[in-house]
Amino acid sequence: MEHVPALDEDLKKTLGPATAKVLAEQLGLHTALDLLHHYPRRYAERGELTSLAELADQIDEHVTVVAQVADARLLTYQGSRGGGKRLEVTITDGSGRLQLVFFGSGVHKPHKELLPGSRAMFAGKVGMFNRKLQLSHPAYEPLGAEAGETDAAAAFANQLIPIYPACKQMESWKIAKCVDAVLPSVQEAVDPLPPALREGRGLVPLTEALLKIHRPATKADIEDARARLKWDEAFVLQVALARRRHADSQLPAVPRRPTPGGLLDSFDAKLPFTLTEGQETVSKEIFDDLATDHPMHRLLQGEVGSGKTMVALRAMLAVVDSGGQAAMLAPTEVLAQQHHRSITEMMGELAEGGMLGGFDQGTKVVLLTGSMGVPARRRALLDLVTGEAGIVIGTHALIEDKVKFHDLGLVVVDEQHRFGVEQRDALRSKGKQPPHLLVMTATPIPRTVAMTVFGDLETSVLDQLPAGRSPIATHVVPAKDKPHFLARAWERVREEVENGHQAYVVCPRIGDDEDDPKNGKAAKKKAAEEDGDKRPPLAVLEIAEQLTRGPLAGLSVEVLHGRMDPGDKDAVMRRFTAGEVKVLVATTVIEVGVNVPNSTVMVIMDADRFGVSQLHQLRGRVGRGSAPGLCLLVSEMHEASPARARLAAVAATLDGFELSRIDLEQRREGDVLGQAQSGVRSSLRMLAVIEDEEVITQAREEATRVVAADPELAGLPGLKTALDALLDTEREQYLEKG
């Protein structure tokens, strides 16, 4: 079925080039269909007023309010360039008051129109002047009924006013007028839901939903429309994922079973500890998948320190046992080097296959990163193509065309949220037949998010910590209110080091900005402006210097950050791992995978500048040995601020799944989903991943059923059209990122 031309038409035709340009550039709306899917953020009621009380949290943001004029005063003032007029209008909505100011020749029209008692919609940027909130020169739209039209006045008073996500160049009511212009074409919208599904679930038709979301007569209309539009988003996305699962299940793969008495058995026999029950269960799920003749697609979620690497390594050894090769893709060089080090240590002589003194059943474990020297890189590539190396660990460098494998059987992707679907696929395409895929993440993901973002993967969860792991105590250090708490924090670091342990100090910035074109003075200034107190985020280089001169004088303190030469980074990490360096001052390069069991304390500076899951990840670097861990979250934010509430939540629980829920509730899920899978963010306008758990679960079941019955969607042209539109957005986003 053809896409409907009226809905696909460029907005220039309907709205004129100037308006269309603003909508395209500022809001990403290009066609009538885009505009119809630009839903109101909320609805103002003319009968009851919207809240001015909430504006204190929205300084510097563009807002739209509906309010009544309480008073208006025209003042004359003397300025440096002679006199002028200023109009001060106070508006109220019952919850609070707000001042509007107009200057110069701009005072005449509002002076005539904004009379006490009159009502209007006002839009502008919330500012502060003399410690009071104000809108300077706001745009406004009077809400006065025409004289003598009593019926119209009554209808007007009860009307719900849609408030759209807007921008400086286009106020909400102008967007509403644009929507009015395209609403007639809503009749041509193609309904993606199969009729039986829609009727069975009691959902209104798509045309009705779009009319009701934009021009509701009652609150019930809004509920009907939202229920329907959420279903569309959840269902179309789940169909895309179900088709991906279906297509993958049709692919052939080489079953990979470990050889009895082979490499895996030799490795297990050498283990100095027993696997946790969780590791045993998840390993069995993985080995069952590897033994089938279609590719495994599994997501392994594990709490920080739950032993995911051990599970992944055993899977890789099983594949090498069966004659294949395994590749592990890590997001950073520091992490790739760390994995290479810890895997070769765990394997011992089994990682020296083909070398003198190596083990007969052993294999080579090679590292491949972008910054390796030419000879080492050439040797690694040769080991891969000949099959000499059974295991390779690397960064994005593994995806390059030059990299060829002898027989790639398994791809392990670490920290999946750093890689898009396409990068996963690029590495998988290097197998003669599609290799098995194991995706790992230490960011615990609520079930619904896993279904929405990684819905093409089966999920395994590791939620117990290996024996011998110690609890981590977390405390917030309010540096501004109680400076002696910060002094005590440095004393604690010193005490831990004197007891033979090591410490991390984490900062949000590297410092030395002037040398970095991406993060120069402008970025520093911007970061400072975003912060109320005009202070730029604390930096590694500055803090390291302050500590070595001050509270940590005499201790061996070194720095680690992403702009260092890879060889230097590796050398610092080796010295820290060996215990020669006592305090490592670093950026978030240590966030994932870094494993130094002797580190017991971490101080996170400006902790309020990190997200909840990031703090949880960072904290997981301590308490990895037998001594208890301590994490100190240093912040200068006020006790009542949302940032401090976030830190208190992190301090209150070590449960990553609980924290990921809090994180999602505090942020828009777009941030979370946008990184994880291209396109998802753009397609979720109505669906809230945490709140709409039931819709997502049901949509996944329906989607699986629909795709099993009709994989090509031949009998559902409306659904196919919606799916093509979604995947186009995904592809576009991916290309833009590329």
XYZ file of C-alpha atoms in Angstrom:
738
model
C 0.000 0.000 0.000
C 1.377 3.407 -0.910
C 2.244 5.920 1.791
C -0.487 8.570 1.844
C 0.762 11.584 -0.121
C -1.116 14.234 1.913
C 0.551 13.055 5.112
C 3.941 12.650 3.469
C 3.896 16.082 1.882
C 6.492 18.601 2.936
C 5.016 21.133 5.382
C 6.135 23.968 3.048
C 3.090 23.294 0.874
C 0.620 23.605 3.738
C 2.288 26.122 6.047
C 4.616 28.140 3.801
C 8.424 28.019 3.656
C 9.205 30.258 6.693
C 7.093 28.294 9.207
C 8.137 24.949 7.708
C 11.805 25.930 8.071
C 11.448 26.679 11.801
C 9.518 23.428 12.413
C 12.152 21.411 10.523
C 15.244 23.048 12.024
C 14.086 23.545 15.606
C 11.733 20.600 16.177
C 12.695 18.069 13.484
C 9.186 18.123 11.939
C 9.186 17.808 8.141
C 5.833 16.335 7.057
C 2.187 16.532 8.080
C 2.580 13.083 9.672
C 5.545 14.308 11.775
C 3.438 17.219 12.982
C 0.488 14.969 13.852
C 2.872 12.880 15.986
C 4.144 15.998 17.805
C 1.811 15.500 20.754
C 0.842 18.129 23.344
C 2.979 17.939 26.482
C -0.025 18.799 28.674
C -3.360 20.640 28.523
C -4.284 23.934 30.167
C -7.865 24.418 31.226
C -9.366 27.838 30.856
C -11.641 27.056 33.783
C -8.718 26.311 36.101
C -5.277 27.884 35.801
C -1.955 26.175 35.244
C 0.639 26.383 37.946
C 3.039 29.309 38.184
C 4.376 27.774 41.400
C 6.443 25.271 39.394
C 8.378 27.884 37.430
C 11.175 28.167 40.019
C 12.542 24.830 38.673
C 12.456 26.061 35.075
C 14.801 29.064 35.040
C 16.232 29.657 31.534
C 13.604 27.365 29.989
C 10.879 28.374 27.537
C 7.494 27.975 29.180
C 3.847 28.542 28.293
C 1.463 29.582 31.073
C -2.206 30.459 31.157
C -2.956 33.185 33.707
C -5.003 36.240 34.620
C -3.643 39.793 34.745
C -3.668 41.020 38.372
C -2.295 44.498 37.691
C -0.398 46.465 35.054
C 1.752 49.574 35.653
C 3.305 51.806 33.035
C 6.491 53.374 34.440
C 8.795 56.048 33.072
C 12.480 55.629 33.797
C 15.692 57.607 33.193
C 18.448 55.570 31.549
C 21.959 56.389 30.347
C 20.507 57.112 26.888
C 17.654 59.294 28.053
C 14.228 58.251 29.347
C 11.959 55.406 28.333
C 8.815 53.521 29.259
C 8.537 50.179 31.013
C 5.327 48.172 31.404
C 5.216 45.837 34.419
C 2.378 43.327 34.385
C 1.725 40.937 37.278
C -0.119 37.741 36.374
C -1.553 35.133 38.718
C -3.014 31.654 38.457
C -3.993 31.066 42.066
C -0.803 29.076 42.764
C 1.649 31.934 42.371
C 2.431 35.293 40.788
C 4.807 36.188 37.986
C 6.027 39.515 36.661
C 6.116 40.324 32.941
C 8.133 43.286 31.646
C 7.926 45.128 28.332
C 10.235 48.014 27.334
C 10.389 50.895 24.899
C 8.060 50.930 21.916
C 7.031 47.336 22.791
C 4.816 48.604 25.648
C 1.923 50.088 23.645
C 0.121 46.957 22.406
C 0.276 44.994 25.721
C -0.686 48.162 27.634
C -3.940 48.254 25.651
C -4.601 44.481 25.702
C -3.379 43.197 29.074
C -5.922 44.868 31.336
C -6.469 43.685 34.938
C -8.924 40.766 34.934
C -8.118 39.725 31.346
C -6.671 36.253 30.662
C -4.074 35.140 28.165
C -1.523 32.503 27.294
C 2.027 33.762 27.808
C 5.219 32.212 26.449
C 8.811 33.202 27.138
C 12.056 32.324 28.845
C 11.920 32.288 32.641
C 14.495 34.705 34.094
C 15.431 36.182 37.474
C 15.582 39.895 38.249
C 16.033 41.271 41.771
C 15.577 37.705 43.071
C 12.117 37.515 41.460
C 10.990 35.317 38.568
C 10.021 37.199 35.439
C 9.312 36.843 31.729
C 10.846 39.613 29.667
C 8.912 40.592 26.493
C 6.857 37.369 26.449
C 4.757 36.466 23.434
C 1.084 36.272 24.433
C -2.289 35.285 23.017
C -5.350 36.907 24.685
C -8.055 34.440 25.673
C -11.016 36.824 25.520
C -14.456 35.749 24.289
C -16.066 37.836 21.567
C -18.592 40.304 22.992
C -22.175 39.089 22.925
C -21.329 35.477 22.067
C -22.421 33.849 25.307
C -22.446 30.281 23.958
C -18.998 30.751 22.471
C -17.804 32.169 25.793
C -19.093 29.139 27.700
C -17.557 26.712 25.227
C -14.347 28.700 25.380
C -14.207 28.586 29.199
C -14.411 24.784 29.265
C -12.022 24.119 26.426
C -8.801 22.161 26.974
C -5.848 24.086 25.518
C -3.063 21.841 24.187
C 0.400 23.016 25.285
C 2.951 21.717 22.782
C 6.692 21.173 23.224
C 7.783 24.515 21.700
C 10.869 26.607 21.072
C 11.819 30.275 21.150
C 11.028 30.745 17.449
C 7.635 28.996 17.592
C 5.294 29.317 20.574
C 2.891 26.574 21.557
C -0.205 28.346 20.156
C 1.488 28.850 16.784
C 2.196 25.099 16.695
C -1.487 24.536 17.546
C -2.449 26.640 14.488
C -0.076 24.586 12.309
C -1.679 21.389 13.631
C -5.118 22.830 12.768
C -3.917 23.245 9.190
C -2.911 19.575 8.823
C -5.659 17.964 10.953
C -8.020 17.415 7.973
C -5.478 15.028 6.405
C -5.661 12.816 9.539
C -8.464 10.866 7.783
C -5.821 9.395 5.485
C -3.616 7.978 8.277
C -2.904 4.257 7.798
C -3.722 2.226 10.913
C -0.811 -0.065 11.859
C -2.757 -2.228 14.339
C -4.415 -5.413 13.014
C -8.210 -4.843 13.375
C -8.680 -7.945 15.560
C -6.016 -6.749 17.975
C -7.440 -3.217 18.132
C -10.994 -4.384 18.714
C -9.927 -7.081 21.170
C -8.133 -4.494 23.289
C -10.913 -1.898 23.006
C -8.654 0.720 21.420
C -10.019 3.640 19.375
C -9.105 3.849 15.641
C -5.928 5.811 14.800
C -7.748 8.740 13.143
C -9.910 9.195 16.210
C -6.869 8.964 18.519
C -4.995 11.679 16.589
C -8.018 14.012 16.604
C -8.580 13.427 20.324
C -4.947 13.947 21.332
C -4.768 17.305 19.538
C -8.311 18.601 20.074
C -9.846 16.820 23.078
C -13.335 17.805 24.174
C -12.935 16.050 27.554
C -10.221 14.519 29.728
C -11.601 11.084 28.788
C -10.716 11.877 25.144
C -7.087 12.416 26.166
C -6.999 9.081 28.030
C -8.498 7.209 25.033
C -6.000 8.786 22.668
C -2.991 8.129 24.908
C -3.942 4.491 25.471
C -4.175 3.958 21.709
C -0.998 5.865 20.737
C 1.073 4.076 23.407
C -0.027 0.775 21.926
C 1.068 1.878 18.456
C 4.551 2.768 19.650
C 5.010 -0.353 21.756
C 3.581 -2.704 19.139
C 5.417 -1.376 16.067
C 8.716 -1.429 17.974
C 8.097 -4.956 19.289
C 7.200 -6.137 15.773
C 10.552 -4.770 14.536
C 12.346 -6.696 17.305
C 10.248 -9.843 16.806
C 11.080 -9.828 13.068
C 14.756 -9.487 13.949
C 14.508 -12.456 16.340
C 12.611 -14.435 13.704
C 15.171 -13.665 10.972
C 18.051 -14.595 13.299
C 16.369 -17.880 14.213
C 16.289 -18.801 10.497
C 20.061 -18.330 10.098
C 22.337 -21.363 10.174
C 25.147 -21.557 12.740
C 27.787 -24.125 13.623
C 26.881 -25.820 16.916
C 29.788 -25.342 19.351
C 30.090 -28.004 22.049
C 33.060 -28.256 24.431
C 35.257 -31.354 24.011
C 35.225 -33.630 27.078
C 38.634 -33.395 28.751
C 39.451 -30.356 26.581
C 40.358 -26.741 27.210
C 37.237 -25.877 29.263
C 37.651 -28.912 31.540
C 41.347 -28.095 32.066
C 40.420 -24.506 32.941
C 37.650 -25.544 35.354
C 40.003 -27.996 37.072
C 42.458 -25.154 37.813
C 39.864 -22.752 39.282
C 40.756 -21.903 42.898
C 37.063 -21.306 43.776
C 33.649 -22.723 42.962
C 31.276 -20.876 40.636
C 28.200 -19.261 42.208
C 24.827 -20.889 41.630
C 23.963 -17.979 39.302
C 27.131 -18.490 37.239
C 26.316 -22.219 36.919
C 22.722 -21.502 35.794
C 23.669 -18.812 33.278
C 26.542 -20.919 31.900
C 24.106 -23.773 31.295
C 21.741 -21.426 29.380
C 24.689 -20.253 27.261
C 26.076 -23.757 26.587
C 22.580 -24.954 25.571
C 22.345 -22.041 23.096
C 25.844 -22.695 21.721
C 24.942 -26.316 21.020
C 22.099 -25.399 18.620
C 22.390 -24.956 14.855
C 21.119 -21.373 14.820
C 22.970 -18.440 16.380
C 22.696 -17.681 20.082
C 21.562 -14.105 20.822
C 21.829 -13.593 24.544
C 22.062 -10.563 26.819
C 23.941 -11.248 30.051
C 23.073 -8.692 32.702
C 25.144 -8.814 35.817
C 25.584 -6.608 38.820
C 28.952 -4.897 39.089
C 31.354 -7.631 40.212
C 28.962 -10.580 39.771
C 31.493 -12.530 37.705
C 30.244 -11.922 34.140
C 33.782 -12.092 32.710
C 34.224 -15.590 34.140
C 30.955 -16.746 32.511
C 31.970 -15.159 29.172
C 35.456 -16.696 29.312
C 34.037 -20.197 29.887
C 31.762 -19.692 26.852
C 34.779 -18.583 24.772
C 36.788 -21.641 25.904
C 33.902 -23.952 24.941
C 33.934 -22.464 21.422
C 37.752 -22.774 21.114
C 37.384 -26.379 22.309
C 35.069 -27.075 19.384
C 37.599 -25.685 16.880
C 36.247 -22.106 16.599
C 37.487 -18.670 17.634
C 35.985 -16.144 20.016
C 36.214 -12.337 19.857
C 35.499 -9.976 22.734
C 34.637 -6.369 21.860
C 35.304 -3.763 24.582
C 34.344 -0.045 24.439
C 37.718 1.446 25.496
C 41.401 0.584 25.201
C 41.823 0.648 28.992
C 39.048 -1.946 29.302
C 40.343 -4.085 26.411
C 43.821 -4.147 28.018
C 42.302 -4.911 31.412
C 40.251 -7.827 30.008
C 43.309 -9.148 28.157
C 45.354 -9.004 31.344
C 42.744 -10.608 33.586
C 41.840 -13.351 31.059
C 45.476 -14.357 30.460
C 46.021 -14.375 34.248
C 42.919 -16.536 34.825
C 43.994 -18.961 32.081
C 47.663 -19.150 33.087
C 49.594 -21.572 30.854
C 46.373 -22.359 28.952
C 46.808 -18.904 27.334
C 50.210 -19.873 25.944
C 49.122 -22.332 23.271
C 51.835 -22.932 20.706
C 54.488 -21.268 22.878
C 57.383 -22.893 24.692
C 56.271 -24.098 28.118
C 52.666 -23.613 27.034
C 49.992 -26.223 27.456
C 49.135 -28.719 24.700
C 45.461 -27.872 24.862
C 46.118 -24.132 25.275
C 45.421 -21.394 22.788
C 46.798 -17.936 22.080
C 44.961 -14.918 23.532
C 45.711 -11.781 21.507
C 44.917 -8.097 21.999
C 43.951 -5.838 19.088
C 43.487 -2.076 19.566
C 43.736 0.955 17.287
C 46.881 2.348 18.897
C 49.040 -0.815 18.712
C 52.360 -0.564 16.912
C 52.516 -1.948 13.356
C 54.594 -5.111 14.123
C 52.373 -6.160 17.065
C 49.238 -5.467 15.033
C 50.547 -7.474 12.054
C 51.375 -10.403 14.332
C 47.891 -10.290 15.938
C 46.143 -10.186 12.514
C 48.232 -13.168 11.354
C 47.358 -15.170 14.483
C 43.660 -14.523 13.798
C 43.641 -15.476 10.134
C 45.644 -18.689 10.710
C 43.532 -19.678 13.710
C 46.602 -19.722 15.954
C 44.765 -17.322 18.322
C 41.573 -18.852 19.695
C 40.634 -15.724 21.624
C 40.986 -12.064 20.594
C 40.124 -9.111 22.791
C 39.884 -5.699 21.196
C 38.186 -2.371 20.661
C 36.388 -1.047 17.539
C 39.613 -1.992 15.718
C 38.171 -5.547 15.515
C 35.406 -4.310 13.186
C 37.802 -2.987 10.511
C 37.865 -4.645 7.085
C 41.477 -5.801 7.447
C 40.575 -8.111 10.342
C 39.952 -11.664 9.089
C 39.247 -14.752 11.192
C 40.012 -18.388 10.537
C 36.644 -19.511 11.982
C 34.799 -16.995 14.171
C 32.334 -18.894 16.364
C 31.399 -16.468 19.146
C 31.268 -12.697 19.555
C 31.133 -11.312 23.104
C 30.202 -7.608 23.316
C 31.065 -5.960 26.625
C 29.081 -2.958 27.873
C 26.523 -3.184 25.067
C 25.112 0.313 25.691
C 28.273 1.726 24.118
C 27.683 -0.083 20.814
C 24.842 0.146 18.312
C 23.138 -2.811 16.656
C 25.084 -2.110 13.456
C 28.475 -2.480 15.160
C 27.342 -5.801 16.608
C 26.337 -6.921 13.121
C 29.584 -5.722 11.525
C 31.616 -8.017 13.759
C 29.180 -10.907 13.327
C 29.534 -10.669 9.543
C 33.165 -11.812 9.886
C 32.129 -15.423 10.510
C 31.862 -17.939 7.645
C 28.447 -18.655 9.114
C 26.794 -16.257 11.582
C 28.658 -16.651 14.892
C 26.902 -16.926 18.249
C 26.471 -13.624 20.117
C 26.742 -12.887 23.821
C 26.132 -9.301 24.890
C 27.137 -8.253 28.429
C 26.180 -5.242 30.490
C 26.955 -4.269 34.070
C 24.289 -1.574 33.960
C 21.288 -3.367 35.438
C 18.333 -2.784 33.147
C 14.707 -2.979 34.286
C 12.836 -5.764 32.531
C 10.730 -3.435 30.378
C 13.783 -1.530 29.162
C 15.490 -4.815 28.302
C 12.383 -5.763 26.297
C 12.300 -2.398 24.535
C 15.976 -1.898 23.803
C 17.377 -5.421 23.618
C 14.151 -7.106 22.564
C 16.006 -9.080 19.903
C 18.025 -10.881 22.608
C 17.177 -13.552 25.188
C 18.105 -12.351 28.694
C 20.110 -13.973 31.500
C 20.643 -12.247 34.840
C 23.503 -12.727 37.334
C 22.409 -11.180 40.583
C 24.534 -12.767 43.306
C 28.053 -11.676 44.109
C 30.836 -14.276 44.246
C 31.857 -15.483 47.719
C 34.481 -13.333 49.397
C 33.182 -10.036 47.981
C 32.777 -7.381 50.643
C 29.972 -4.913 51.254
C 30.503 -1.305 50.154
C 29.467 1.533 52.454
C 28.465 4.726 50.589
C 28.222 8.196 52.141
C 27.439 11.659 50.774
C 30.053 14.280 51.723
C 28.457 17.777 51.675
C 31.675 19.716 50.971
C 30.106 23.188 51.017
C 27.930 22.911 54.144
C 30.439 20.812 56.099
C 34.019 21.328 54.847
C 35.371 19.271 57.785
C 33.614 16.223 56.258
C 35.824 16.571 53.165
C 38.941 16.896 55.329
C 37.860 13.679 57.099
C 37.389 11.970 53.699
C 41.055 12.556 52.848
C 42.052 11.266 56.300
C 40.084 8.074 55.540
C 41.981 7.683 52.245
C 45.271 8.047 54.131
C 44.175 5.483 56.753
C 43.265 2.929 54.064
C 46.622 3.414 52.321
C 48.470 3.070 55.658
C 46.601 -0.223 56.158
C 48.108 -1.482 52.897
C 45.153 -0.677 50.609
C 44.684 1.631 47.589
C 42.254 4.373 46.563
C 40.571 5.936 43.538
C 39.677 9.616 43.246
C 37.312 10.303 40.325
C 36.753 13.722 38.704
C 34.364 14.732 35.896
C 36.978 16.565 33.823
C 40.597 16.058 32.722
C 41.695 19.698 33.081
C 44.367 21.264 30.874
C 41.432 22.306 28.631
C 43.340 24.780 26.503
C 45.175 21.915 24.789
C 41.972 20.154 23.931
C 40.052 21.643 20.990
C 36.885 19.743 21.911
C 36.950 20.826 25.512
C 38.513 24.289 25.449
C 37.666 27.515 27.199
C 34.207 27.631 25.635
C 33.309 24.205 27.000
C 34.688 25.146 30.406
C 32.670 28.364 30.362
C 29.519 26.521 29.229
C 29.935 23.927 31.981
C 30.376 26.759 34.468
C 27.311 28.634 33.201
C 25.159 25.538 33.476
C 26.207 25.332 37.074
C 24.544 27.893 39.319
C 27.734 28.903 41.099
C 29.740 29.498 37.914
C 32.414 26.968 38.946
C 33.681 24.592 36.255
C 33.650 20.867 37.121
C 36.647 19.656 39.120
C 39.479 18.259 37.013
C 41.867 15.315 37.407
C 45.060 17.316 36.861
C 44.116 20.060 39.320
C 42.866 17.717 42.055
C 45.931 15.439 41.734
C 48.202 18.445 42.240
C 46.185 19.706 45.239
C 46.237 16.266 46.871
C 49.977 15.668 46.424
C 50.738 19.100 47.916
C 48.081 18.879 50.625
C 46.101 16.114 52.333
C 47.813 13.168 50.553
C 51.381 14.551 50.532
C 53.976 11.791 50.655
C 51.730 9.103 49.070
C 52.335 7.883 45.512
C 49.544 9.572 43.507
C 49.200 9.160 39.700
C 46.642 10.239 37.095
C 44.753 8.288 34.435
C 42.532 9.791 31.711
C 41.404 9.219 28.134
C 43.791 11.692 26.469
C 46.930 9.922 27.687
C 49.064 7.896 25.316
C 47.799 4.238 25.394
C 51.226 2.965 26.467
C 51.279 5.423 29.386
C 47.726 4.452 30.347
C 48.657 0.790 30.386
C 51.829 1.475 32.406
C 49.859 3.461 35.041
C 47.244 0.685 35.267
C 49.984 -1.938 35.667
C 51.672 0.061 38.457
C 48.332 0.538 40.182
C 47.441 -3.156 39.826
C 50.872 -4.082 41.227
C 50.279 -1.818 44.236
C 53.136 0.603 43.461
C 50.690 3.486 42.970
C 48.556 4.047 46.080
C 46.070 6.663 44.834
C 44.782 6.837 41.262
C 43.137 10.153 40.283
C 41.099 9.368 37.171
C 38.173 10.272 34.930
C 35.438 7.711 34.254
C 37.856 5.629 32.122
C 37.858 3.335 35.173
C 34.053 3.058 35.103
C 33.784 -0.482 33.803
C 35.824 -3.634 34.118
C 38.830 -2.268 36.015
C 39.616 -4.879 38.671
C 42.083 -4.132 41.456
C 40.931 -6.136 44.516
C 43.270 -4.216 46.841
C 41.392 -0.908 46.228
C 39.070 -0.261 49.122
C 38.107 3.412 48.919
C 36.801 5.681 46.179
C 36.184 9.424 46.455
C 33.984 10.817 43.652
C 34.383 14.602 43.307
C 31.396 16.641 42.044
C 29.425 13.401 42.282
C 26.227 15.292 41.354
C 27.577 15.624 37.793
C 27.350 11.858 37.199
C 24.240 9.794 36.471
C 22.903 7.251 38.964
C 24.019 4.167 36.998
C 27.421 5.722 36.380
C 27.939 6.273 40.123
C 26.881 2.673 40.735
C 29.351 1.451 38.101
C 32.184 3.528 39.546
C 31.446 2.366 43.075
C 31.741 -1.229 41.858
C 35.503 -0.744 41.448
C 36.021 -1.016 45.238
C 35.176 -3.825 47.652
C 36.336 -6.408 45.093
C 38.592 -8.166 47.599
C 38.139 -9.395 51.161
C 38.361 -5.930 52.791
C 35.159 -3.822 52.993
C 34.760 -1.026 50.432
C 34.014 2.648 51.041
C 32.612 5.095 48.486
C 32.410 8.821 49.287
C 30.207 11.016 47.074
C 31.476 14.598 47.362
C 29.043 17.344 46.367
C 28.608 21.074 46.884
C 24.924 20.979 45.953
C 22.311 22.180 48.442
C 20.727 19.517 50.649
C 17.240 20.110 49.207
C 18.358 19.907 45.544
C 17.279 17.055 43.204
C 20.984 16.267 42.657
C 21.467 15.564 46.360
C 18.328 13.398 46.380
C 19.915 11.364 43.585
C 23.130 10.925 45.585
C 21.147 9.923 48.670
C 19.415 7.231 46.574
C 22.787 5.824 45.478
C 24.049 5.867 49.075
C 20.903 4.082 50.284
C 21.107 0.913 48.165
C 23.585 -1.378 46.433
C 20.807 -2.888 44.307
C 21.577 -1.860 40.733
C 18.111 -2.798 39.450
C 16.487 -0.544 42.039
C 18.884 2.282 41.098
C 18.224 1.860 37.383
C 14.502 2.329 38.046
C 15.229 5.510 40.027
C 17.535 6.676 37.244
C 14.862 6.162 34.603
C 12.182 7.848 36.670
C 14.393 10.917 37.127
C 15.594 11.189 33.538
C 13.577 10.935 30.343
C 14.009 7.418 29.042
C 15.157 8.944 25.754
C 18.578 9.440 27.300
C 18.786 5.805 28.257
C 17.263 4.360 25.118
C 18.867 6.832 22.724
C 22.349 5.561 23.505
C 21.352 1.964 23.481
C 19.729 1.539 20.125
C 19.567 3.972 17.278
C 16.049 5.055 16.405
C 14.272 3.890 19.543
C 14.377 7.323 21.052
C 12.833 8.961 18.037
C 9.974 6.465 18.010
C 8.939 6.798 21.676
C 6.888 9.945 22.092
C 4.037 8.677 24.215
C 5.341 5.471 25.785
C 7.006 5.733 29.217
C 9.105 2.614 29.549
C 8.809 2.220 33.325
C 5.140 3.173 33.757
C 3.857 1.282 30.736
C 5.272 -2.105 31.670
C 1.975 -3.867 31.022
C 1.539 -2.379 27.527
C 5.101 -3.365 26.544
C 4.715 -6.926 27.844
C 1.394 -7.415 26.031
C 2.702 -5.764 22.850
C 5.681 -8.129 22.823
C 3.380 -11.184 23.105
C 1.089 -9.896 20.326
C 4.061 -8.982 18.111
C 5.638 -12.438 18.501
C 2.299 -14.048 17.574
C 1.760 -11.785 14.533
C 5.302 -12.300 13.181
C 5.182 -16.088 13.688
C 1.967 -16.222 11.609
C 3.079 -13.754 8.891
C 6.821 -12.916 9.030
C 6.636 -10.708 5.906
C 3.480 -8.919 7.178
C 1.971 -9.474 3.743
C -1.566 -9.361 5.146
C -0.933 -6.230 7.238
C 0.028 -3.397 4.868
C -0.671 -0.673 7.470
C 1.724 -2.294 9.927
C 4.359 -2.750 7.213
C 4.141 0.984 6.347
C 4.557 2.003 10.012
C 7.476 -0.410 10.375
C 9.251 0.943 7.285
C 8.873 4.479 8.684
C 10.373 3.400 12.039
C 13.306 1.589 10.431
C 13.991 4.517 8.113
C 14.387 6.724 11.184
C 16.709 4.149 12.730
C 18.853 3.982 9.611
C 19.005 7.763 9.309
C 20.081 8.117 12.925
C 22.723 5.446 12.484
C 24.116 7.128 9.384
C 24.198 10.486 11.165
C 26.137 8.901 14.030
C 28.482 7.194 11.594
